[in-house]
Amino acid sequence: MKSIFITGVTGLLGTNLANELLKLGYRVTAIARDPNKYFGVRTENLHLIKKDLFDDYGVYLKDVDIVVHIAAVTATNLLKYKEYENVNYLATKRLFEKAKEYKVSKFIFISTANTIGYGSFENPGTEENEI
């Protein structure tokens, strides 16, 4: 059975991903600032941990096959890139480095860039594009 580590599990995409993975028999470990905000399927294969992206979660990556990073700031009312940087860049970089350290075989990153800044295939959106 594959083991998957998810961030952003309390959001729409994260909850639906966890539901599908659990239905398919995967073991899901997920960090959440407030695990009580997770309204998805709960089985013996789900391990919710009260942590945020800057807490020490390395031990949970030890036996993980795949990391799926979904957690992000997606608010459209923030005015400066700096307001997104901590979570959308620094936390992502830290998680990726931890995944490499623990030899996780796959890292899947679901980006928020086009939720905040429009783009196209030729000119991808970034948090620095106009909303």
PDB file of C-alpha atoms in Angstrom:
ATOM      1  CA  MET A   1       0.000   0.000   0.000  1.00  0.00           C
ATOM      2  CA  LYS A   2       1.384   3.389  -0.984  1.00  0.00           C
ATOM      3  CA  SER A   3       1.687   6.087   1.643  1.00  0.00           C
ATOM      4  CA  ILE A   4       0.887   9.666   0.707  1.00  0.00           C
ATOM      5  CA  PHE A   5       1.546  12.867   2.660  1.00  0.00           C
ATOM      6  CA  ILE A   6      -0.812  15.776   1.929  1.00  0.00           C
ATOM      7  CA  THR A   7      -0.753  19.457   2.855  1.00  0.00           C
ATOM      8  CA  GLY A   8      -3.911  21.518   2.426  1.00  0.00           C
ATOM      9  CA  VAL A   9      -6.144  18.573   3.308  1.00  0.00           C
ATOM     10  CA  THR A  10      -8.870  20.774   4.841  1.00  0.00           C
ATOM     11  CA  GLY A  11      -9.434  22.678   1.586  1.00  0.00           C
ATOM     12  CA  LEU A  12     -11.688  21.688  -1.287  1.00  0.00           C
ATOM     13  CA  LEU A  13      -8.998  20.060  -3.425  1.00  0.00           C
ATOM     14  CA  GLY A  14      -7.189  18.439  -0.486  1.00  0.00           C
ATOM     15  CA  THR A  15     -10.355  16.932   0.985  1.00  0.00           C
ATOM     16  CA  ASN A  16     -11.461  15.496  -2.350  1.00  0.00           C
ATOM     17  CA  LEU A  17      -7.988  14.110  -3.038  1.00  0.00           C
ATOM     18  CA  ALA A  18      -7.886  12.445   0.391  1.00  0.00           C
ATOM     19  CA  ASN A  19     -11.379  10.988  -0.177  1.00  0.00           C
ATOM     20  CA  GLU A  20     -10.330   9.428  -3.489  1.00  0.00           C
ATOM     21  CA  LEU A  21      -7.008   8.120  -2.189  1.00  0.00           C
ATOM     22  CA  LEU A  22      -8.669   6.533   0.840  1.00  0.00           C
ATOM     23  CA  LYS A  23     -11.329   4.981  -1.400  1.00  0.00           C
ATOM     24  CA  LEU A  24      -8.526   3.454  -3.496  1.00  0.00           C
ATOM     25  CA  GLY A  25      -6.861   2.006  -0.380  1.00  0.00           C
ATOM     26  CA  TYR A  26      -3.931   4.400   0.041  1.00  0.00           C
ATOM     27  CA  ARG A  27      -2.547   5.308   3.443  1.00  0.00           C
ATOM     28  CA  VAL A  28      -2.896   9.097   3.850  1.00  0.00           C
ATOM     29  CA  THR A  29      -0.976  11.205   6.334  1.00  0.00           C
ATOM     30  CA  ALA A  30      -1.928  14.873   6.346  1.00  0.00           C
ATOM     31  CA  ILE A  31      -0.946  17.915   8.333  1.00  0.00           C
ATOM     32  CA  ALA A  32      -3.554  20.529   9.182  1.00  0.00           C
ATOM     33  CA  ARG A  33      -3.503  23.556  11.446  1.00  0.00           C
ATOM     34  CA  ASP A  34      -6.924  22.432  12.659  1.00  0.00           C
ATOM     35  CA  PRO A  35      -7.718  18.761  11.927  1.00  0.00           C
ATOM     36  CA  ASN A  36     -11.323  19.387  13.073  1.00  0.00           C
ATOM     37  CA  LYS A  37     -11.830  21.384   9.862  1.00  0.00           C
ATOM     38  CA  TYR A  38     -11.372  18.219   7.812  1.00  0.00           C
ATOM     39  CA  PHE A  39     -14.834  17.081   6.717  1.00  0.00           C
ATOM     40  CA  GLY A  40     -13.788  14.263   4.409  1.00  0.00           C
ATOM     41  CA  VAL A  41     -13.840  10.499   4.724  1.00  0.00           C
ATOM     42  CA  ARG A  42     -12.264   9.101   7.869  1.00  0.00           C
ATOM     43  CA  THR A  43     -10.868   5.567   7.842  1.00  0.00           C
ATOM     44  CA  GLU A  44      -8.122   3.681   9.627  1.00  0.00           C
ATOM     45  CA  ASN A  45      -5.851   4.669   6.702  1.00  0.00           C
ATOM     46  CA  LEU A  46      -6.139   8.404   7.481  1.00  0.00           C
ATOM     47  CA  HIS A  47      -3.697   9.979   9.907  1.00  0.00           C
ATOM     48  CA  LEU A  48      -4.421  13.677  10.557  1.00  0.00           C
ATOM     49  CA  ILE A  49      -1.704  15.576  12.399  1.00  0.00           C
ATOM     50  CA  LYS A  50      -2.082  18.996  13.996  1.00  0.00           C
ATOM     51  CA  LYS A  51       0.866  20.853  12.461  1.00  0.00           C
ATOM     52  CA  ASP A  52       1.476  23.771  10.193  1.00  0.00           C
ATOM     53  CA  LEU A  53       3.928  24.091   7.318  1.00  0.00           C
ATOM     54  CA  PHE A  54       6.703  25.408   9.550  1.00  0.00           C
ATOM     55  CA  ASP A  55       6.370  22.835  12.351  1.00  0.00           C
ATOM     56  CA  ASP A  56       8.583  19.760  12.595  1.00  0.00           C
ATOM     57  CA  TYR A  57       6.825  17.146  10.444  1.00  0.00           C
ATOM     58  CA  GLY A  58       9.921  15.329   9.140  1.00  0.00           C
ATOM     59  CA  VAL A  59       9.258  12.122  11.062  1.00  0.00           C
ATOM     60  CA  TYR A  60       6.011  11.709   9.096  1.00  0.00           C
ATOM     61  CA  LEU A  61       7.924  11.728   5.801  1.00  0.00           C
ATOM     62  CA  LYS A  62      10.071   8.764   6.814  1.00  0.00           C
ATOM     63  CA  ASP A  63       7.959   6.067   5.134  1.00  0.00           C
ATOM     64  CA  VAL A  64       6.103   8.208   2.579  1.00  0.00           C
ATOM     65  CA  ASP A  65       6.113   7.385  -1.136  1.00  0.00           C
ATOM     66  CA  ILE A  66       4.527  10.599  -2.402  1.00  0.00           C
ATOM     67  CA  VAL A  67       4.114  14.162  -1.114  1.00  0.00           C
ATOM     68  CA  VAL A  68       1.211  16.187  -2.507  1.00  0.00           C
ATOM     69  CA  HIS A  69       1.571  19.837  -1.577  1.00  0.00           C
ATOM     70  CA  ILE A  70      -1.679  21.771  -1.945  1.00  0.00           C
ATOM     71  CA  ALA A  71      -1.607  24.206   1.006  1.00  0.00           C
ATOM     72  CA  ALA A  72      -1.380  27.819  -0.095  1.00  0.00           C
ATOM     73  CA  VAL A  73      -2.584  31.336   0.446  1.00  0.00           C
ATOM     74  CA  THR A  74      -5.149  31.989  -2.290  1.00  0.00           C
ATOM     75  CA  ALA A  75      -6.814  35.171  -1.026  1.00  0.00           C
ATOM     76  CA  THR A  76      -7.186  37.739  -3.770  1.00  0.00           C
ATOM     77  CA  ASN A  77      -7.344  40.759  -1.464  1.00  0.00           C
ATOM     78  CA  LEU A  78      -3.661  40.768  -0.525  1.00  0.00           C
ATOM     79  CA  LEU A  79      -1.764  43.525  -2.258  1.00  0.00           C
ATOM     80  CA  LYS A  80       1.890  42.561  -2.136  1.00  0.00           C
ATOM     81  CA  TYR A  81       3.818  39.429  -3.092  1.00  0.00           C
ATOM     82  CA  LYS A  82       5.428  39.420   0.375  1.00  0.00           C
ATOM     83  CA  GLU A  83       2.034  38.544   1.848  1.00  0.00           C
ATOM     84  CA  TYR A  84       2.007  35.292  -0.148  1.00  0.00           C
ATOM     85  CA  GLU A  85       5.718  34.534   0.067  1.00  0.00           C
ATOM     86  CA  ASN A  86       5.852  32.850   3.492  1.00  0.00           C
ATOM     87  CA  VAL A  87       3.397  30.070   2.673  1.00  0.00           C
ATOM     88  CA  ASN A  88       3.459  29.916  -1.126  1.00  0.00           C
ATOM     89  CA  TYR A  89       7.222  30.041  -1.540  1.00  0.00           C
ATOM     90  CA  LEU A  90       9.172  29.527   1.686  1.00  0.00           C
ATOM     91  CA  ALA A  91       6.980  26.719   3.056  1.00  0.00           C
ATOM     92  CA  THR A  92       6.953  25.001  -0.343  1.00  0.00           C
ATOM     93  CA  LYS A  93      10.732  25.166  -0.592  1.00  0.00           C
ATOM     94  CA  ARG A  94      11.094  23.821   2.964  1.00  0.00           C
ATOM     95  CA  LEU A  95       8.710  20.916   2.306  1.00  0.00           C
ATOM     96  CA  PHE A  96      10.520  20.036  -0.921  1.00  0.00           C
ATOM     97  CA  GLU A  97      13.880  20.021   0.873  1.00  0.00           C
ATOM     98  CA  LYS A  98      12.426  17.813   3.646  1.00  0.00           C
ATOM     99  CA  ALA A  99      11.010  15.414   1.036  1.00  0.00           C
ATOM    100  CA  LYS A 100      14.451  15.145  -0.564  1.00  0.00           C
ATOM    101  CA  GLU A 101      16.081  14.623   2.842  1.00  0.00           C
ATOM    102  CA  TYR A 102      13.703  11.735   3.584  1.00  0.00           C
ATOM    103  CA  LYS A 103      14.096  10.328   0.042  1.00  0.00           C
ATOM    104  CA  VAL A 104      10.423  10.637  -0.901  1.00  0.00           C
ATOM    105  CA  SER A 105      10.171   9.307  -4.459  1.00  0.00           C
ATOM    106  CA  LYS A 106       7.584  11.805  -5.803  1.00  0.00           C
ATOM    107  CA  PHE A 107       6.717  15.403  -4.977  1.00  0.00           C
ATOM    108  CA  ILE A 108       3.534  16.781  -6.533  1.00  0.00           C
ATOM    109  CA  PHE A 109       3.031  20.527  -6.187  1.00  0.00           C
ATOM    110  CA  ILE A 110      -0.352  22.055  -6.927  1.00  0.00           C
ATOM    111  CA  SER A 111       0.433  25.709  -7.627  1.00  0.00           C
ATOM    112  CA  THR A 112      -1.814  28.646  -6.841  1.00  0.00           C
ATOM    113  CA  ALA A 113      -0.249  31.020  -9.359  1.00  0.00           C
ATOM    114  CA  ASN A 114      -3.254  31.201 -11.690  1.00  0.00           C
ATOM    115  CA  THR A 115      -5.684  31.687  -8.799  1.00  0.00           C
ATOM    116  CA  ILE A 116      -4.012  35.012  -8.128  1.00  0.00           C
ATOM    117  CA  GLY A 117      -2.354  36.144 -11.364  1.00  0.00           C
ATOM    118  CA  TYR A 118      -3.650  35.319 -14.824  1.00  0.00           C
ATOM    119  CA  GLY A 119      -1.407  33.636 -17.330  1.00  0.00           C
ATOM    120  CA  SER A 120      -1.234  31.459 -20.390  1.00  0.00           C
ATOM    121  CA  PHE A 121       0.855  28.523 -21.551  1.00  0.00           C
ATOM    122  CA  GLU A 122       3.311  30.901 -23.213  1.00  0.00           C
ATOM    123  CA  ASN A 123       3.364  33.357 -20.297  1.00  0.00           C
ATOM    124  CA  PRO A 124       2.463  31.514 -17.056  1.00  0.00           C
ATOM    125  CA  GLY A 125       0.757  33.415 -14.264  1.00  0.00           C
ATOM    126  CA  THR A 126       2.607  34.240 -11.074  1.00  0.00           C
ATOM    127  CA  GLU A 127       1.715  35.888  -7.811  1.00  0.00           C
ATOM    128  CA  GLU A 128       3.375  39.027  -9.197  1.00  0.00           C
ATOM    129  CA  ASN A 129       0.884  39.367 -12.102  1.00  0.00           C
ATOM    130  CA  GLU A 130      -2.055  41.719 -11.672  1.00  0.00           C
ATOM    131  CA  ILE A 131      -5.150  40.180 -10.142  1.00  0.00           C
TER     132      ILE A 131
END
